[in-house]
PDB file of C-alpha atoms in Angstrom:
ATOM      1  CA  UNK A   1     177.032 -17.703 102.089  1.00 71.00           C
ATOM      2  CA  UNK A   2     175.242 -21.056 102.161  1.00 70.00           C
ATOM      3  CA  UNK A   3     178.491 -22.993 101.684  1.00 72.00           C
ATOM      4  CA  UNK A   4     180.096 -21.061 104.487  1.00 70.00           C
ATOM      5  CA  UNK A   5     177.208 -21.728 106.890  1.00 68.00           C
ATOM      6  CA  UNK A   6     177.106 -25.453 105.871  1.00 66.00           C
ATOM      7  CA  UNK A   7     180.834 -25.634 106.749  1.00 64.00           C
ATOM      8  CA  UNK A   8     180.111 -24.328 110.107  1.00 60.00           C
ATOM      9  CA  UNK A   9     178.111 -27.522 111.097  1.00 58.00           C
ATOM     10  CA  UNK A  10     181.471 -29.111 111.639  1.00 55.00           C
ATOM     11  CA  UNK A  11     182.368 -26.434 114.201  1.00 54.00           C
ATOM     12  CA  UNK A  12     181.533 -27.026 117.910  1.00 45.00           C
ATOM     13  CA  UNK A  13     178.309 -25.238 118.867  1.00 50.00           C
ATOM     14  CA  UNK A  14     180.288 -23.084 121.270  1.00 49.00           C
ATOM     15  CA  UNK A  15     182.288 -21.660 118.463  1.00 49.00           C
ATOM     16  CA  UNK A  16     179.322 -19.816 117.026  1.00 56.00           C
ATOM     17  CA  UNK A  17     177.479 -19.042 120.288  1.00 58.00           C
ATOM     18  CA  UNK A  18     177.350 -15.389 121.025  1.00 62.00           C
ATOM     19  CA  UNK A  19     178.768 -14.470 117.465  1.00 67.00           C
ATOM     20  CA  UNK A  20     176.773 -11.830 115.585  1.00 73.00           C
ATOM     21  CA  UNK A  21     175.959 -14.047 112.526  1.00 82.00           C
ATOM     22  CA  UNK A  22     174.161 -13.042 109.302  1.00 87.00           C
ATOM     23  CA  UNK A  23     172.077 -15.552 107.451  1.00 89.00           C
ATOM     24  CA  UNK A  24     170.118 -15.318 104.152  1.00 91.00           C
ATOM     25  CA  UNK A  25     166.280 -15.063 104.352  1.00 93.00           C
ATOM     26  CA  UNK A  26     164.033 -16.456 101.624  1.00 92.00           C
ATOM     27  CA  UNK A  27     164.538 -13.316  99.571  1.00 91.00           C
ATOM     28  CA  UNK A  28     168.423 -13.686  99.686  1.00 91.00           C
ATOM     29  CA  UNK A  29     168.875 -10.640 102.049  1.00 92.00           C
ATOM     30  CA  UNK A  30     171.303 -11.145 104.871  1.00 91.00           C
ATOM     31  CA  UNK A  31     169.727 -10.717 108.338  1.00 91.00           C
ATOM     32  CA  UNK A  32     170.635 -11.446 111.832  1.00 89.00           C
ATOM     33  CA  UNK A  33     170.183 -15.004 112.768  1.00 87.00           C
ATOM     34  CA  UNK A  34     168.112 -13.977 115.827  1.00 88.00           C
ATOM     35  CA  UNK A  35     165.579 -12.440 113.442  1.00 90.00           C
ATOM     36  CA  UNK A  36     165.376 -15.285 110.990  1.00 93.00           C
ATOM     37  CA  UNK A  37     163.428 -18.479 111.502  1.00 94.00           C
ATOM     38  CA  UNK A  38     162.890 -21.969 110.017  1.00 93.00           C
ATOM     39  CA  UNK A  39     159.380 -23.168 109.235  1.00 92.00           C
ATOM     40  CA  UNK A  40     158.423 -26.352 107.523  1.00 86.00           C
ATOM     41  CA  UNK A  41     154.741 -26.266 108.613  1.00 86.00           C
ATOM     42  CA  UNK A  42     152.734 -25.591 105.481  1.00 87.00           C
ATOM     43  CA  UNK A  43     149.560 -24.776 107.390  1.00 84.00           C
ATOM     44  CA  UNK A  44     151.422 -22.310 109.525  1.00 89.00           C
ATOM     45  CA  UNK A  45     153.030 -20.640 106.490  1.00 90.00           C
ATOM     46  CA  UNK A  46     149.551 -19.873 105.163  1.00 88.00           C
ATOM     47  CA  UNK A  47     148.540 -18.037 108.399  1.00 90.00           C
ATOM     48  CA  UNK A  48     151.443 -15.594 108.643  1.00 93.00           C
ATOM     49  CA  UNK A  49     152.317 -12.520 106.688  1.00 93.00           C
ATOM     50  CA  UNK A  50     155.608 -13.310 105.101  1.00 91.00           C
ATOM     51  CA  UNK A  51     156.388  -9.594 104.629  1.00 91.00           C
ATOM     52  CA  UNK A  52     156.681  -9.300 108.485  1.00 92.00           C
ATOM     53  CA  UNK A  53     158.638 -12.474 109.260  1.00 93.00           C
ATOM     54  CA  UNK A  54     162.134 -13.374 108.091  1.00 94.00           C
ATOM     55  CA  UNK A  55     162.186 -17.013 106.965  1.00 95.00           C
ATOM     56  CA  UNK A  56     165.549 -18.684 106.317  1.00 93.00           C
ATOM     57  CA  UNK A  57     166.548 -19.309 102.732  1.00 93.00           C
ATOM     58  CA  UNK A  58     165.422 -22.789 101.511  1.00 90.00           C
ATOM     59  CA  UNK A  59     169.088 -23.674 100.658  1.00 89.00           C
ATOM     60  CA  UNK A  60     169.878 -23.986 104.340  1.00 87.00           C
ATOM     61  CA  UNK A  61     168.909 -27.404 105.753  1.00 86.00           C
ATOM     62  CA  UNK A  62     167.417 -28.033 109.152  1.00 85.00           C
ATOM     63  CA  UNK A  63     170.741 -29.508 110.296  1.00 83.00           C
ATOM     64  CA  UNK A  64     172.636 -26.339 109.246  1.00 84.00           C
ATOM     65  CA  UNK A  65     169.972 -24.118 110.887  1.00 86.00           C
ATOM     66  CA  UNK A  66     170.260 -26.069 114.130  1.00 83.00           C
ATOM     67  CA  UNK A  67     174.059 -25.829 114.056  1.00 81.00           C
ATOM     68  CA  UNK A  68     174.139 -22.051 113.610  1.00 82.00           C
ATOM     69  CA  UNK A  69     171.387 -21.299 116.075  1.00 84.00           C
ATOM     70  CA  UNK A  70     168.490 -20.495 113.743  1.00 88.00           C
ATOM     71  CA  UNK A  71     165.172 -21.215 115.725  1.00 89.00           C
ATOM     72  CA  UNK A  72     161.884 -22.747 114.626  1.00 91.00           C
ATOM     73  CA  UNK A  73     159.233 -20.184 113.944  1.00 93.00           C
ATOM     74  CA  UNK A  74     156.682 -22.151 115.982  1.00 89.00           C
ATOM     75  CA  UNK A  75     158.603 -21.699 119.040  1.00 89.00           C
ATOM     76  CA  UNK A  76     158.399 -17.922 119.113  1.00 92.00           C
ATOM     77  CA  UNK A  77     154.713 -17.519 118.163  1.00 92.00           C
ATOM     78  CA  UNK A  78     151.840 -16.976 120.477  1.00 91.00           C
ATOM     79  CA  UNK A  79     148.336 -17.637 119.267  1.00 90.00           C
ATOM     80  CA  UNK A  80     145.562 -15.563 120.731  1.00 91.00           C
ATOM     81  CA  UNK A  81     141.856 -15.300 120.223  1.00 90.00           C
ATOM     82  CA  UNK A  82     140.660 -12.615 117.990  1.00 88.00           C
ATOM     83  CA  UNK A  83     138.342 -10.656 120.212  1.00 86.00           C
ATOM     84  CA  UNK A  84     135.837 -12.014 122.771  1.00 89.00           C
ATOM     85  CA  UNK A  85     134.834 -15.522 121.718  1.00 89.00           C
ATOM     86  CA  UNK A  86     132.237 -16.089 124.577  1.00 91.00           C
ATOM     87  CA  UNK A  87     129.306 -14.409 122.787  1.00 88.00           C
ATOM     88  CA  UNK A  88     129.718 -17.083 120.142  1.00 91.00           C
ATOM     89  CA  UNK A  89     129.431 -20.113 122.349  1.00 93.00           C
ATOM     90  CA  UNK A  90     126.739 -22.504 121.486  1.00 92.00           C
ATOM     91  CA  UNK A  91     125.964 -23.565 125.078  1.00 92.00           C
ATOM     92  CA  UNK A  92     124.812 -27.031 123.824  1.00 92.00           C
ATOM     93  CA  UNK A  93     124.347 -30.413 125.455  1.00 94.00           C
ATOM     94  CA  UNK A  94     127.267 -31.671 123.282  1.00 95.00           C
ATOM     95  CA  UNK A  95     129.730 -29.375 125.153  1.00 96.00           C
ATOM     96  CA  UNK A  96     128.743 -31.069 128.528  1.00 95.00           C
ATOM     97  CA  UNK A  97     129.025 -34.504 126.865  1.00 95.00           C
ATOM     98  CA  UNK A  98     132.494 -33.888 125.502  1.00 96.00           C
ATOM     99  CA  UNK A  99     133.683 -32.388 128.842  1.00 96.00           C
ATOM    100  CA  UNK A 100     132.679 -35.529 130.682  1.00 95.00           C
ATOM    101  CA  UNK A 101     134.351 -37.653 128.054  1.00 95.00           C
ATOM    102  CA  UNK A 102     137.825 -36.046 128.495  1.00 96.00           C
ATOM    103  CA  UNK A 103     137.366 -36.491 132.240  1.00 95.00           C
ATOM    104  CA  UNK A 104     136.457 -40.220 132.107  1.00 93.00           C
ATOM    105  CA  UNK A 105     138.969 -42.555 133.772  1.00 92.00           C
ATOM    106  CA  UNK A 106     138.660 -45.014 130.948  1.00 92.00           C
ATOM    107  CA  UNK A 107     139.897 -42.431 128.519  1.00 94.00           C
ATOM    108  CA  UNK A 108     142.873 -41.650 130.739  1.00 93.00           C
ATOM    109  CA  UNK A 109     143.803 -45.328 130.645  1.00 91.00           C
ATOM    110  CA  UNK A 110     143.311 -45.457 126.904  1.00 93.00           C
ATOM    111  CA  UNK A 111     145.565 -42.398 126.299  1.00 94.00           C
ATOM    112  CA  UNK A 112     148.318 -44.011 128.403  1.00 91.00           C
ATOM    113  CA  UNK A 113     148.120 -47.174 126.045  1.00 89.00           C
ATOM    114  CA  UNK A 114     148.105 -44.974 122.964  1.00 91.00           C
ATOM    115  CA  UNK A 115     150.874 -42.540 124.028  1.00 89.00           C
ATOM    116  CA  UNK A 116     154.596 -42.806 123.195  1.00 80.00           C
ATOM    117  CA  UNK A 117     155.543 -41.162 126.532  1.00 82.00           C
ATOM    118  CA  UNK A 118     156.680 -43.814 128.985  1.00 74.00           C
ATOM    119  CA  UNK A 119     156.130 -41.432 131.856  1.00 79.00           C
ATOM    120  CA  UNK A 120     152.437 -40.838 131.102  1.00 84.00           C
ATOM    121  CA  UNK A 121     150.214 -42.476 133.662  1.00 86.00           C
ATOM    122  CA  UNK A 122     146.322 -42.338 134.147  1.00 88.00           C
ATOM    123  CA  UNK A 123     146.922 -39.999 137.131  1.00 89.00           C
ATOM    124  CA  UNK A 124     148.920 -37.515 135.029  1.00 91.00           C
ATOM    125  CA  UNK A 125     146.438 -37.564 132.206  1.00 93.00           C
ATOM    126  CA  UNK A 126     143.629 -36.986 134.675  1.00 93.00           C
ATOM    127  CA  UNK A 127     145.616 -34.066 136.136  1.00 93.00           C
ATOM    128  CA  UNK A 128     146.336 -32.455 132.735  1.00 94.00           C
ATOM    129  CA  UNK A 129     142.800 -32.823 131.447  1.00 95.00           C
ATOM    130  CA  UNK A 130     140.873 -32.660 134.672  1.00 91.00           C
ATOM    131  CA  UNK A 131     140.426 -28.831 134.759  1.00 93.00           C
ATOM    132  CA  UNK A 132     139.532 -28.325 131.099  1.00 96.00           C
ATOM    133  CA  UNK A 133     136.050 -27.627 129.909  1.00 96.00           C
ATOM    134  CA  UNK A 134     134.930 -27.988 126.326  1.00 96.00           C
ATOM    135  CA  UNK A 135     133.122 -25.145 124.504  1.00 96.00           C
ATOM    136  CA  UNK A 136     131.850 -24.983 120.898  1.00 96.00           C
ATOM    137  CA  UNK A 137     131.861 -21.622 119.165  1.00 95.00           C
ATOM    138  CA  UNK A 138     129.947 -20.589 116.010  1.00 93.00           C
ATOM    139  CA  UNK A 139     132.999 -18.519 115.015  1.00 89.00           C
ATOM    140  CA  UNK A 140     136.605 -19.087 116.087  1.00 92.00           C
ATOM    141  CA  UNK A 141     139.374 -16.851 114.810  1.00 90.00           C
ATOM    142  CA  UNK A 142     142.954 -16.261 116.096  1.00 91.00           C
ATOM    143  CA  UNK A 143     145.884 -14.011 115.472  1.00 91.00           C
ATOM    144  CA  UNK A 144     149.576 -15.016 115.598  1.00 92.00           C
ATOM    145  CA  UNK A 145     152.151 -12.811 117.447  1.00 93.00           C
ATOM    146  CA  UNK A 146     155.944 -12.974 117.194  1.00 91.00           C
ATOM    147  CA  UNK A 147     157.439 -12.690 120.646  1.00 85.00           C
ATOM    148  CA  UNK A 148     160.616 -11.005 121.557  1.00 60.00           C
ATOM    149  CA  UNK A 149     163.658 -13.127 120.563  1.00 52.00           C
ATOM    150  CA  UNK A 150     164.761 -13.126 124.156  1.00 43.00           C
ATOM    151  CA  UNK A 151     161.692 -15.291 124.921  1.00 41.00           C
ATOM    152  CA  UNK A 152     163.028 -17.887 122.451  1.00 43.00           C
ATOM    153  CA  UNK A 153     166.001 -18.541 124.615  1.00 39.00           C
ATOM    154  CA  UNK A 154     163.875 -19.466 127.600  1.00 36.00           C
ATOM    155  CA  UNK A 155     161.183 -21.227 125.652  1.00 35.00           C
ATOM    156  CA  UNK A 156     158.429 -18.893 126.965  1.00 36.00           C
ATOM    157  CA  UNK A 157     154.908 -18.827 125.561  1.00 37.00           C
ATOM    158  CA  UNK A 158     155.625 -21.319 122.714  1.00 49.00           C
ATOM    159  CA  UNK A 159     152.780 -22.102 120.269  1.00 56.00           C
ATOM    160  CA  UNK A 160     153.927 -25.693 120.260  1.00 45.00           C
ATOM    161  CA  UNK A 161     153.380 -26.229 123.960  1.00 40.00           C
ATOM    162  CA  UNK A 162     150.051 -24.363 124.299  1.00 44.00           C
ATOM    163  CA  UNK A 163     148.161 -21.301 123.474  1.00 49.00           C
ATOM    164  CA  UNK A 164     148.637 -18.379 125.835  1.00 46.00           C
ATOM    165  CA  UNK A 165     146.092 -15.768 126.723  1.00 41.00           C
ATOM    166  CA  UNK A 166     147.817 -14.328 129.761  1.00 41.00           C
ATOM    167  CA  UNK A 167     148.008 -10.577 130.451  1.00 37.00           C
ATOM    168  CA  UNK A 168     151.778 -10.747 129.799  1.00 38.00           C
ATOM    169  CA  UNK A 169     151.068 -12.299 126.488  1.00 41.00           C
ATOM    170  CA  UNK A 170     148.529  -9.683 125.459  1.00 47.00           C
ATOM    171  CA  UNK A 171     151.159  -6.877 125.938  1.00 48.00           C
ATOM    172  CA  UNK A 172     154.009  -8.429 124.039  1.00 66.00           C
ATOM    173  CA  UNK A 173     154.751  -9.430 120.534  1.00 83.00           C
ATOM    174  CA  UNK A 174     154.094  -8.216 117.053  1.00 91.00           C
ATOM    175  CA  UNK A 175     151.020  -9.264 115.108  1.00 91.00           C
ATOM    176  CA  UNK A 176     152.332 -11.400 112.082  1.00 92.00           C
ATOM    177  CA  UNK A 177     149.056 -12.817 110.998  1.00 92.00           C
ATOM    178  CA  UNK A 178     148.030 -12.972 107.358  1.00 89.00           C
ATOM    179  CA  UNK A 179     145.758  -9.848 106.518  1.00 82.00           C
ATOM    180  CA  UNK A 180     142.487 -11.813 106.600  1.00 73.00           C
ATOM    181  CA  UNK A 181     143.259 -13.648 109.843  1.00 67.00           C
ATOM    182  CA  UNK A 182     142.245 -17.282 110.058  1.00 70.00           C
ATOM    183  CA  UNK A 183     139.321 -19.419 111.019  1.00 84.00           C
ATOM    184  CA  UNK A 184     140.828 -22.186 113.260  1.00 91.00           C
ATOM    185  CA  UNK A 185     139.417 -25.630 114.100  1.00 93.00           C
ATOM    186  CA  UNK A 186     140.262 -25.443 117.898  1.00 95.00           C
ATOM    187  CA  UNK A 187     141.998 -23.336 120.541  1.00 95.00           C
ATOM    188  CA  UNK A 188     143.595 -24.551 123.741  1.00 95.00           C
ATOM    189  CA  UNK A 189     143.146 -21.740 126.318  1.00 93.00           C
ATOM    190  CA  UNK A 190     145.539 -22.518 129.125  1.00 91.00           C
ATOM    191  CA  UNK A 191     144.745 -19.363 131.087  1.00 90.00           C
ATOM    192  CA  UNK A 192     140.978 -20.204 131.306  1.00 93.00           C
ATOM    193  CA  UNK A 193     141.340 -24.007 131.273  1.00 94.00           C
ATOM    194  CA  UNK A 194     139.076 -24.436 128.281  1.00 95.00           C
ATOM    195  CA  UNK A 195     139.274 -26.064 124.873  1.00 97.00           C
ATOM    196  CA  UNK A 196     137.249 -24.120 122.297  1.00 96.00           C
ATOM    197  CA  UNK A 197     136.130 -26.045 119.237  1.00 96.00           C
ATOM    198  CA  UNK A 198     134.784 -24.537 116.049  1.00 94.00           C
ATOM    199  CA  UNK A 199     131.203 -25.485 115.047  1.00 94.00           C
ATOM    200  CA  UNK A 200     132.019 -24.890 111.425  1.00 91.00           C
ATOM    201  CA  UNK A 201     134.062 -27.916 110.441  1.00 91.00           C
ATOM    202  CA  UNK A 202     135.195 -28.753 106.884  1.00 90.00           C
ATOM    203  CA  UNK A 203     133.740 -31.775 105.117  1.00 90.00           C
ATOM    204  CA  UNK A 204     135.317 -35.057 106.359  1.00 89.00           C
ATOM    205  CA  UNK A 205     135.916 -33.790 109.845  1.00 91.00           C
ATOM    206  CA  UNK A 206     133.839 -34.395 112.926  1.00 92.00           C
ATOM    207  CA  UNK A 207     134.260 -32.988 116.382  1.00 95.00           C
ATOM    208  CA  UNK A 208     136.061 -36.060 117.678  1.00 95.00           C
ATOM    209  CA  UNK A 209     138.769 -35.507 115.201  1.00 95.00           C
ATOM    210  CA  UNK A 210     139.334 -31.990 116.170  1.00 96.00           C
ATOM    211  CA  UNK A 211     139.046 -32.679 119.895  1.00 97.00           C
ATOM    212  CA  UNK A 212     141.740 -35.470 119.434  1.00 96.00           C
ATOM    213  CA  UNK A 213     144.232 -32.862 118.020  1.00 95.00           C
ATOM    214  CA  UNK A 214     143.514 -30.565 121.010  1.00 95.00           C
ATOM    215  CA  UNK A 215     144.019 -33.315 123.490  1.00 96.00           C
ATOM    216  CA  UNK A 216     147.233 -34.226 121.860  1.00 94.00           C
ATOM    217  CA  UNK A 217     148.390 -30.592 122.281  1.00 93.00           C
ATOM    218  CA  UNK A 218     147.463 -30.645 126.087  1.00 94.00           C
ATOM    219  CA  UNK A 219     149.487 -33.825 126.383  1.00 93.00           C
ATOM    220  CA  UNK A 220     152.534 -32.212 124.812  1.00 90.00           C
ATOM    221  CA  UNK A 221     152.294 -34.090 121.392  1.00 90.00           C
ATOM    222  CA  UNK A 222     152.693 -37.613 122.908  1.00 90.00           C
ATOM    223  CA  UNK A 223     149.812 -39.029 121.023  1.00 92.00           C
ATOM    224  CA  UNK A 224     150.414 -37.250 117.659  1.00 90.00           C
ATOM    225  CA  UNK A 225     151.129 -40.476 115.677  1.00 88.00           C
ATOM    226  CA  UNK A 226     147.876 -42.029 116.817  1.00 91.00           C
ATOM    227  CA  UNK A 227     145.237 -39.396 116.384  1.00 94.00           C
ATOM    228  CA  UNK A 228     142.833 -41.874 114.846  1.00 94.00           C
ATOM    229  CA  UNK A 229     143.033 -44.003 118.063  1.00 93.00           C
ATOM    230  CA  UNK A 230     142.410 -40.886 120.156  1.00 96.00           C
ATOM    231  CA  UNK A 231     139.526 -39.915 118.058  1.00 95.00           C
ATOM    232  CA  UNK A 232     137.984 -43.434 118.464  1.00 94.00           C
ATOM    233  CA  UNK A 233     138.502 -43.269 122.241  1.00 94.00           C
ATOM    234  CA  UNK A 234     136.758 -39.932 122.347  1.00 95.00           C
ATOM    235  CA  UNK A 235     133.813 -40.986 120.232  1.00 93.00           C
ATOM    236  CA  UNK A 236     133.122 -44.290 121.956  1.00 91.00           C
ATOM    237  CA  UNK A 237     131.183 -44.781 125.080  1.00 89.00           C
ATOM    238  CA  UNK A 238     133.415 -45.530 128.048  1.00 85.00           C
ATOM    239  CA  UNK A 239     132.415 -49.147 128.018  1.00 86.00           C
ATOM    240  CA  UNK A 240     133.311 -49.539 124.357  1.00 90.00           C
ATOM    241  CA  UNK A 241     136.719 -47.812 124.295  1.00 91.00           C
ATOM    242  CA  UNK A 242     138.663 -50.941 124.935  1.00 87.00           C
ATOM    243  CA  UNK A 243     136.947 -52.908 122.132  1.00 89.00           C
ATOM    244  CA  UNK A 244     137.223 -49.973 119.725  1.00 89.00           C
ATOM    245  CA  UNK A 245     140.997 -49.638 120.221  1.00 89.00           C
ATOM    246  CA  UNK A 246     141.422 -53.339 120.011  1.00 87.00           C
ATOM    247  CA  UNK A 247     140.410 -53.204 116.341  1.00 86.00           C
ATOM    248  CA  UNK A 248     143.322 -50.808 115.869  1.00 86.00           C
ATOM    249  CA  UNK A 249     145.712 -53.264 117.529  1.00 83.00           C
ATOM    250  CA  UNK A 250     145.896 -51.311 120.827  1.00 84.00           C
ATOM    251  CA  UNK A 251     145.326 -53.417 124.031  1.00 78.00           C
ATOM    252  CA  UNK A 252     144.435 -50.929 126.768  1.00 81.00           C
ATOM    253  CA  UNK A 253     144.862 -53.196 129.719  1.00 72.00           C
ATOM    254  CA  UNK A 254     147.913 -55.081 128.465  1.00 60.00           C
ATOM    255  CA  UNK A 255     149.532 -51.940 127.155  1.00 51.00           C
ATOM    256  CA  UNK A 256     149.370 -50.023 130.354  1.00 55.00           C
ATOM    257  CA  UNK A 257     150.346 -53.139 132.492  1.00 56.00           C
ATOM    258  CA  UNK A 258     153.191 -54.133 130.278  1.00 55.00           C
ATOM    259  CA  UNK A 259     154.517 -50.490 130.219  1.00 58.00           C
ATOM    260  CA  UNK A 260     154.346 -50.280 133.937  1.00 60.00           C
ATOM    261  CA  UNK A 261     156.136 -53.581 134.512  1.00 61.00           C
ATOM    262  CA  UNK A 262     158.785 -52.707 132.041  1.00 64.00           C
ATOM    263  CA  UNK A 263     159.675 -49.558 133.937  1.00 70.00           C
ATOM    264  CA  UNK A 264     159.565 -51.236 137.351  1.00 77.00           C
ATOM    265  CA  UNK A 265     162.552 -50.017 139.460  1.00 81.00           C
ATOM    266  CA  UNK A 266     163.549 -47.437 136.934  1.00 79.00           C
ATOM    267  CA  UNK A 267     164.332 -43.983 138.405  1.00 85.00           C
ATOM    268  CA  UNK A 268     161.305 -41.656 138.165  1.00 82.00           C
ATOM    269  CA  UNK A 269     158.832 -44.348 137.376  1.00 81.00           C
ATOM    270  CA  UNK A 270     155.643 -44.609 139.527  1.00 82.00           C
ATOM    271  CA  UNK A 271     155.754 -47.203 142.421  1.00 82.00           C
ATOM    272  CA  UNK A 272     153.738 -50.334 141.526  1.00 79.00           C
ATOM    273  CA  UNK A 273     151.098 -51.612 143.819  1.00 76.00           C
ATOM    274  CA  UNK A 274     152.942 -54.968 144.063  1.00 77.00           C
ATOM    275  CA  UNK A 275     155.909 -53.075 145.616  1.00 82.00           C
ATOM    276  CA  UNK A 276     154.106 -50.867 148.021  1.00 82.00           C
ATOM    277  CA  UNK A 277     153.945 -53.449 150.788  1.00 80.00           C
ATOM    278  CA  UNK A 278     157.777 -53.769 150.576  1.00 83.00           C
ATOM    279  CA  UNK A 279     158.454 -50.115 151.348  1.00 85.00           C
ATOM    280  CA  UNK A 280     159.995 -49.409 154.799  1.00 85.00           C
ATOM    281  CA  UNK A 281     161.058 -46.078 156.241  1.00 83.00           C
ATOM    282  CA  UNK A 282     164.799 -46.319 157.162  1.00 82.00           C
ATOM    283  CA  UNK A 283     166.249 -42.799 157.420  1.00 80.00           C
ATOM    284  CA  UNK A 284     169.617 -43.874 159.019  1.00 81.00           C
ATOM    285  CA  UNK A 285     170.400 -46.768 156.747  1.00 82.00           C
ATOM    286  CA  UNK A 286     173.466 -46.610 154.464  1.00 85.00           C
ATOM    287  CA  UNK A 287     172.366 -47.467 150.946  1.00 84.00           C
ATOM    288  CA  UNK A 288     174.518 -49.156 148.397  1.00 86.00           C
ATOM    289  CA  UNK A 289     175.232 -47.699 144.935  1.00 88.00           C
ATOM    290  CA  UNK A 290     172.592 -48.939 142.517  1.00 87.00           C
ATOM    291  CA  UNK A 291     170.001 -49.903 145.175  1.00 88.00           C
ATOM    292  CA  UNK A 292     166.425 -49.050 144.375  1.00 89.00           C
ATOM    293  CA  UNK A 293     164.706 -46.716 146.783  1.00 90.00           C
ATOM    294  CA  UNK A 294     161.383 -44.820 146.922  1.00 89.00           C
ATOM    295  CA  UNK A 295     160.715 -41.131 146.984  1.00 88.00           C
ATOM    296  CA  UNK A 296     157.661 -38.852 146.900  1.00 87.00           C
ATOM    297  CA  UNK A 297     157.242 -36.161 144.272  1.00 84.00           C
ATOM    298  CA  UNK A 298     155.525 -32.835 144.547  1.00 79.00           C
ATOM    299  CA  UNK A 299     152.178 -34.329 143.664  1.00 77.00           C
ATOM    300  CA  UNK A 300     152.582 -36.901 146.524  1.00 81.00           C
ATOM    301  CA  UNK A 301     153.168 -39.777 144.050  1.00 82.00           C
ATOM    302  CA  UNK A 302     155.514 -42.495 145.116  1.00 85.00           C
ATOM    303  CA  UNK A 303     158.275 -43.086 142.634  1.00 87.00           C
ATOM    304  CA  UNK A 304     161.303 -45.385 142.292  1.00 87.00           C
ATOM    305  CA  UNK A 305     164.680 -43.907 142.729  1.00 89.00           C
ATOM    306  CA  UNK A 306     168.273 -45.364 142.252  1.00 89.00           C
ATOM    307  CA  UNK A 307     171.068 -44.570 144.537  1.00 88.00           C
TER     308      UNK A 307
END
């Protein structure tokens, strides 16, 4: 079976689309590919009940799984708080301090310099983090739910892109958590615009490390390779962020300026201040192919466009 599936990687994807395909799970039992998932996240594997989830056999590589349409387990999981967490909030001064830190303009500029996302700007960082509040809970436990496979096709409620506590999420999915549940370090609650951190952290971790991971999740994983730098930026006072990151080889001012200049004139990039005075409204003009123009996005941000 493995050899047959491997050979299918040479077939165009459309050849297997819509076909009722059976694949071996980790126990060697053939199951529908829609019910079988790939998972290489060791931490996630510890949190699920493997009697309730079909994981693909280890003989099938990620390339083969992608070719025959086997999805990532993380993409069809929702993470929800176990019970009401608010009675466990510490209501400490530290929560207010951390909330102010993630809203600081200096942090937004630093995250742009750290990020590998060329489209990230201080304005978009401020927009993504601006509504979030930080809470610290004495106890923080979550459960994992497997959503309907139809949700996988449209990318709904993915664990990878944020935790979901909406009413729709609460009424769908099967609980596939390990029997004893799990104490987690943080929870990003998109529905209530809050990041909940656990007060009980393992030795070697402090709150800035955990908050850095949460911020990375809110930013879509764009700073995942530089969590140490994010942690430094979160721990330092606003005036010290630039010096702290310089020790790690990250120039906040030069990084953001160079990135902006490198993208000058590229379609979708934010309009630079030096070009704003050159903008003229000419609705009846005939534009040449390749000519650079300016348009306004839904957030009223001026961006370059190319005819």
